[in-house]
Amino acid sequence: MTAALVLFSGGQDSTTCLAWALDRCERVETIGFSYGQRHAIELDQRAILREKLAAMKPAWRRSLGDDHTLDLSALGAISDTAMTREIEIVADEKGLPNTFVPGRNLIFLAFAAALAYRRGLTRIVGGMCETDFSGYPDCRDDAIKAMQVALNIGMESRFVLETPLMWKTKAATWALAQATGGEALVNVIVEDTHTCYLGERGALHAWGRGCGQCPACRLRAEGFSKWKSG
Ligand code: ZN
């Protein structure tokens, strides 16, 4: 595995994936998307996180390449969700929360592949996970595998879509961070990654910053405490 593009939002999962890729690839570039999300704070953390990871190991600094940010505001404009509108986070009758942005990961992967094609990157790494997840259908392994097939046929390519967190619980994702970058990486993830749906970055909890009440904070906090007690 030599050259990869990491879907990097600045959250816990994508930061763990970035470290995972830096440990395995000679060249790693990152891509982030601005799609009219309510809180752009996550995107603000990206440059800070990239610099802190590069400072952790000389090999990581050598491998870390360009960052790309794409404006996908058209996605926000057609989405009526709690990620893109100031409305309460609720679940529908099937349990799917209204933070789900339909098609988001499929669109992200298509744009990532278009960029990877131009940049000569053959691996596309994303933090999608269907174990401890919010029920988003486009995070499921079958959706990612289907996208890999579609992209390779549609672009006459041989991309491999890597999802190192797919079968990991949130607790196991913390353990992967520890195994990849030790306590230093865990501390950076706690302090500098952003997960909270409400965009809150107030008090620092053991698991990081956030409101502690929204579904994203609860998943993150529960995973952290299970990892610590496990
Ligand atoms: Zn929160």
Short mmCIF file of C-alpha atoms and ligand atoms in Angstrom, two decimals:
data_model
loop_
_atom_site.label_atom_id
_atom_site.label_comp_id
_atom_site.label_asym_id
_atom_site.label_seq_id
_atom_site.Cartn_x
_atom_site.Cartn_y
_atom_site.Cartn_z
CA MET A 1 0.00 0.00 0.00
CA THR A 2 1.84 3.09 -1.16
CA ALA A 3 -0.35 6.11 -1.88
CA ALA A 4 -3.64 6.90 -0.18
CA LEU A 5 -6.29 9.58 0.08
CA VAL A 6 -7.93 9.83 3.50
CA LEU A 7 -11.43 11.27 3.93
CA PHE A 8 -10.51 13.57 6.79
CA SER A 9 -13.21 15.56 8.58
CA GLY A 10 -11.32 16.34 11.78
CA GLY A 11 -13.41 13.96 13.88
CA GLN A 12 -12.25 11.06 16.04
CA ASP A 13 -12.78 8.36 13.43
CA SER A 14 -11.16 10.07 10.47
CA THR A 15 -8.18 11.17 12.58
CA THR A 16 -7.65 7.56 13.67
CA CYS A 17 -7.85 6.57 10.00
CA LEU A 18 -5.28 9.22 9.06
CA ALA A 19 -2.83 7.84 11.62
CA TRP A 20 -3.57 4.31 10.42
CA ALA A 21 -2.78 5.33 6.82
CA LEU A 22 0.37 7.25 7.80
CA ASP A 23 1.62 4.07 9.45
CA ARG A 24 1.17 2.07 6.24
CA CYS A 25 1.65 4.34 3.22
CA GLU A 26 4.53 6.17 1.66
CA ARG A 27 2.29 9.05 0.64
CA VAL A 28 -0.94 10.19 2.27
CA GLU A 29 -3.11 13.07 1.13
CA THR A 30 -6.28 14.26 2.85
CA ILE A 31 -9.62 15.53 1.62
CA GLY A 32 -12.31 17.42 3.51
CA PHE A 33 -15.73 18.59 2.44
CA SER A 34 -17.63 21.72 3.24
CA TYR A 35 -21.32 21.02 2.55
CA GLY A 36 -23.10 23.64 4.60
CA GLN A 37 -22.85 21.68 7.85
CA ARG A 38 -24.25 23.62 10.82
CA HIS A 39 -20.91 23.67 12.56
CA ALA A 40 -17.73 24.11 10.60
CA ILE A 41 -15.67 23.78 13.78
CA GLU A 42 -14.72 20.22 12.79
CA LEU A 43 -13.14 21.58 9.60
CA ASP A 44 -11.21 24.19 11.58
CA GLN A 45 -9.54 21.39 13.55
CA ARG A 46 -8.19 19.67 10.45
CA ALA A 47 -5.03 21.77 9.97
CA ILE A 48 -4.23 21.56 13.69
CA LEU A 49 -4.60 17.78 13.65
CA ARG A 50 -2.53 17.32 10.49
CA GLU A 51 0.32 19.31 12.02
CA LYS A 52 0.16 17.46 15.35
CA LEU A 53 0.20 14.05 13.66
CA ALA A 54 3.10 15.06 11.42
CA ALA A 55 5.03 16.11 14.53
CA MET A 56 4.54 12.70 16.14
CA LYS A 57 6.85 10.59 13.99
CA PRO A 58 9.43 11.61 11.35
CA ALA A 59 8.03 8.92 9.02
CA TRP A 60 4.55 10.41 9.37
CA ARG A 61 5.85 13.87 8.48
CA ARG A 62 7.56 12.44 5.39
CA SER A 63 4.39 10.64 4.30
CA LEU A 64 1.86 13.40 4.90
CA GLY A 65 1.15 15.17 1.62
CA ASP A 66 -1.30 17.78 0.40
CA ASP A 67 -4.65 18.61 1.92
CA HIS A 68 -7.65 19.26 -0.31
CA THR A 69 -10.92 20.90 0.71
CA LEU A 70 -13.89 20.76 -1.60
CA ASP A 71 -16.93 22.98 -1.51
CA LEU A 72 -20.03 20.79 -1.76
CA SER A 73 -22.51 23.42 -0.65
CA ALA A 74 -24.98 22.09 -3.23
CA LEU A 75 -25.37 19.04 -0.94
CA GLY A 76 -26.33 21.26 2.01
CA ALA A 77 -28.74 23.19 -0.18
CA ILE A 78 -30.76 20.08 -1.05
CA SER A 79 -30.60 18.48 2.43
CA ASP A 80 -33.20 19.13 5.11
CA THR A 81 -31.41 17.56 8.07
CA ALA A 82 -30.25 18.41 11.58
CA MET A 83 -26.68 18.51 10.24
CA THR A 84 -27.48 21.36 7.88
CA ARG A 85 -30.43 23.14 9.58
CA GLU A 86 -30.98 24.52 13.08
CA ILE A 87 -33.54 21.87 14.05
CA GLU A 88 -33.76 19.38 16.89
CA ILE A 89 -32.05 15.98 16.50
CA VAL A 90 -34.76 13.29 16.40
CA ALA A 91 -35.07 9.77 15.01
CA ASP A 92 -37.67 8.69 12.45
CA GLU A 93 -39.97 5.67 12.88
CA LYS A 94 -37.21 3.34 11.63
CA GLY A 95 -34.71 4.76 14.14
CA LEU A 96 -32.73 6.72 11.57
CA PRO A 97 -31.70 10.08 13.08
CA ASN A 98 -32.35 13.26 11.10
CA THR A 99 -28.61 13.97 11.22
CA PHE A 100 -28.44 11.58 8.26
CA VAL A 101 -27.61 13.49 5.06
CA PRO A 102 -28.92 11.28 2.24
CA GLY A 103 -26.21 10.31 -0.21
CA ARG A 104 -23.47 12.11 1.68
CA ASN A 105 -20.91 9.30 1.84
CA LEU A 106 -21.68 8.18 -1.70
CA ILE A 107 -21.06 11.71 -2.98
CA PHE A 108 -17.93 12.07 -0.83
CA LEU A 109 -16.51 8.83 -2.21
CA ALA A 110 -17.24 9.82 -5.82
CA PHE A 111 -15.45 13.16 -5.37
CA ALA A 112 -12.60 11.49 -3.46
CA ALA A 113 -12.12 8.99 -6.28
CA ALA A 114 -12.15 11.74 -8.91
CA LEU A 115 -9.39 13.51 -6.98
CA ALA A 116 -7.47 10.28 -6.28
CA TYR A 117 -7.58 9.49 -9.98
CA ARG A 118 -5.93 12.79 -10.83
CA ARG A 119 -3.39 12.52 -7.98
CA GLY A 120 -2.41 8.90 -8.65
CA LEU A 121 -3.66 7.66 -5.27
CA THR A 122 -4.97 4.11 -5.35
CA ARG A 123 -6.26 3.67 -1.80
CA ILE A 124 -9.17 5.67 -0.46
CA VAL A 125 -9.49 5.48 3.32
CA GLY A 126 -12.66 6.34 5.21
CA GLY A 127 -13.84 6.03 8.82
CA MET A 128 -17.17 4.42 7.97
CA CYS A 129 -18.29 1.91 10.56
CA GLU A 130 -21.35 -0.27 10.95
CA THR A 131 -20.65 -1.60 14.44
CA ASP A 132 -21.29 1.24 16.94
CA PHE A 133 -22.89 3.58 14.43
CA SER A 134 -25.75 5.98 14.02
CA GLY A 135 -27.60 3.73 11.58
CA TYR A 136 -26.58 5.64 8.46
CA PRO A 137 -27.10 3.17 5.60
CA ASP A 138 -24.21 4.58 3.55
CA CYS A 139 -21.76 3.70 6.34
CA ARG A 140 -22.46 0.01 5.86
CA ASP A 141 -19.87 -2.34 4.41
CA ASP A 142 -22.14 -3.35 1.53
CA ALA A 143 -22.62 0.29 0.50
CA ILE A 144 -18.85 0.90 0.49
CA LYS A 145 -18.13 -2.31 -1.44
CA ALA A 146 -20.80 -1.42 -4.00
CA MET A 147 -19.25 2.04 -4.40
CA GLN A 148 -15.84 0.48 -4.94
CA VAL A 149 -17.23 -1.62 -7.77
CA ALA A 150 -19.09 1.34 -9.31
CA LEU A 151 -16.06 3.66 -9.12
CA ASN A 152 -13.71 1.09 -10.61
CA ILE A 153 -16.04 0.35 -13.48
CA GLY A 154 -16.93 4.02 -14.01
CA MET A 155 -13.34 5.26 -13.91
CA GLU A 156 -11.63 2.21 -15.41
CA SER A 157 -9.48 2.05 -12.26
CA ARG A 158 -8.44 -0.25 -9.46
CA PHE A 159 -9.19 1.79 -6.35
CA VAL A 160 -9.34 -0.03 -3.04
CA LEU A 161 -11.70 1.53 -0.51
CA GLU A 162 -10.23 0.93 2.93
CA THR A 163 -12.46 1.16 6.02
CA PRO A 164 -10.27 0.14 8.98
CA LEU A 165 -13.01 0.93 11.51
CA MET A 166 -15.84 -0.94 9.79
CA TRP A 167 -16.03 -3.80 12.29
CA LYS A 168 -14.70 -1.98 15.33
CA THR A 169 -16.70 -0.78 18.30
CA LYS A 170 -16.03 2.77 19.46
CA ALA A 171 -13.98 1.29 22.30
CA ALA A 172 -11.89 -0.67 19.77
CA THR A 173 -11.34 2.53 17.77
CA TRP A 174 -9.74 4.12 20.84
CA ALA A 175 -7.61 0.97 21.22
CA LEU A 176 -6.52 1.25 17.58
CA ALA A 177 -5.41 4.85 18.18
CA GLN A 178 -3.40 3.72 21.18
CA ALA A 179 -1.79 0.90 19.20
CA THR A 180 -0.96 3.21 16.27
CA GLY A 181 0.33 6.32 18.01
CA GLY A 182 0.39 5.53 21.72
CA GLU A 183 -0.73 7.88 24.46
CA ALA A 184 0.38 10.92 22.42
CA LEU A 185 -2.10 10.13 19.65
CA VAL A 186 -4.88 9.36 22.12
CA ASN A 187 -4.30 12.73 23.79
CA VAL A 188 -4.42 14.59 20.48
CA ILE A 189 -7.65 12.81 19.54
CA VAL A 190 -9.19 13.64 22.93
CA GLU A 191 -8.19 17.30 22.85
CA ASP A 192 -8.30 18.30 19.19
CA THR A 193 -10.79 16.15 17.28
CA HIS A 194 -14.38 17.30 17.13
CA THR A 195 -17.45 15.06 17.22
CA CYS A 196 -20.29 17.02 18.85
CA TYR A 197 -23.30 17.58 16.59
CA LEU A 198 -24.09 20.83 18.41
CA GLY A 199 -20.64 22.27 17.71
CA GLU A 200 -19.90 22.69 21.39
CA ARG A 201 -16.22 22.85 22.40
CA GLY A 202 -16.48 23.95 26.03
CA ALA A 203 -15.15 21.92 28.96
CA LEU A 204 -12.64 19.17 28.32
CA HIS A 205 -14.02 15.81 29.45
CA ALA A 206 -11.91 12.63 29.69
CA TRP A 207 -13.23 11.67 26.22
CA GLY A 208 -12.89 15.12 24.67
CA ARG A 209 -14.87 18.30 24.19
CA GLY A 210 -18.59 18.44 23.45
CA CYS A 211 -22.06 18.82 24.90
CA GLY A 212 -22.05 15.25 26.24
CA GLN A 213 -25.75 14.85 25.38
CA CYS A 214 -26.09 14.64 21.60
CA PRO A 215 -25.92 11.18 19.96
CA ALA A 216 -22.37 11.75 18.66
CA CYS A 217 -21.06 12.81 22.08
CA ARG A 218 -22.80 9.89 23.78
CA LEU A 219 -21.30 7.34 21.36
CA ARG A 220 -17.85 8.83 21.82
CA ALA A 221 -18.06 9.06 25.61
CA GLU A 222 -19.46 5.53 26.00
CA GLY A 223 -16.76 4.10 23.75
CA PHE A 224 -14.06 5.88 25.71
CA SER A 225 -15.29 4.63 29.08
CA LYS A 226 -15.68 1.06 27.77
CA TRP A 227 -12.12 1.19 26.42
CA LYS A 228 -10.76 2.55 29.71
CA SER A 229 -12.61 -0.04 31.79
CA GLY A 230 -11.99 -2.93 29.36
ZN ZN B 1 -22.57 16.86 21.54
#
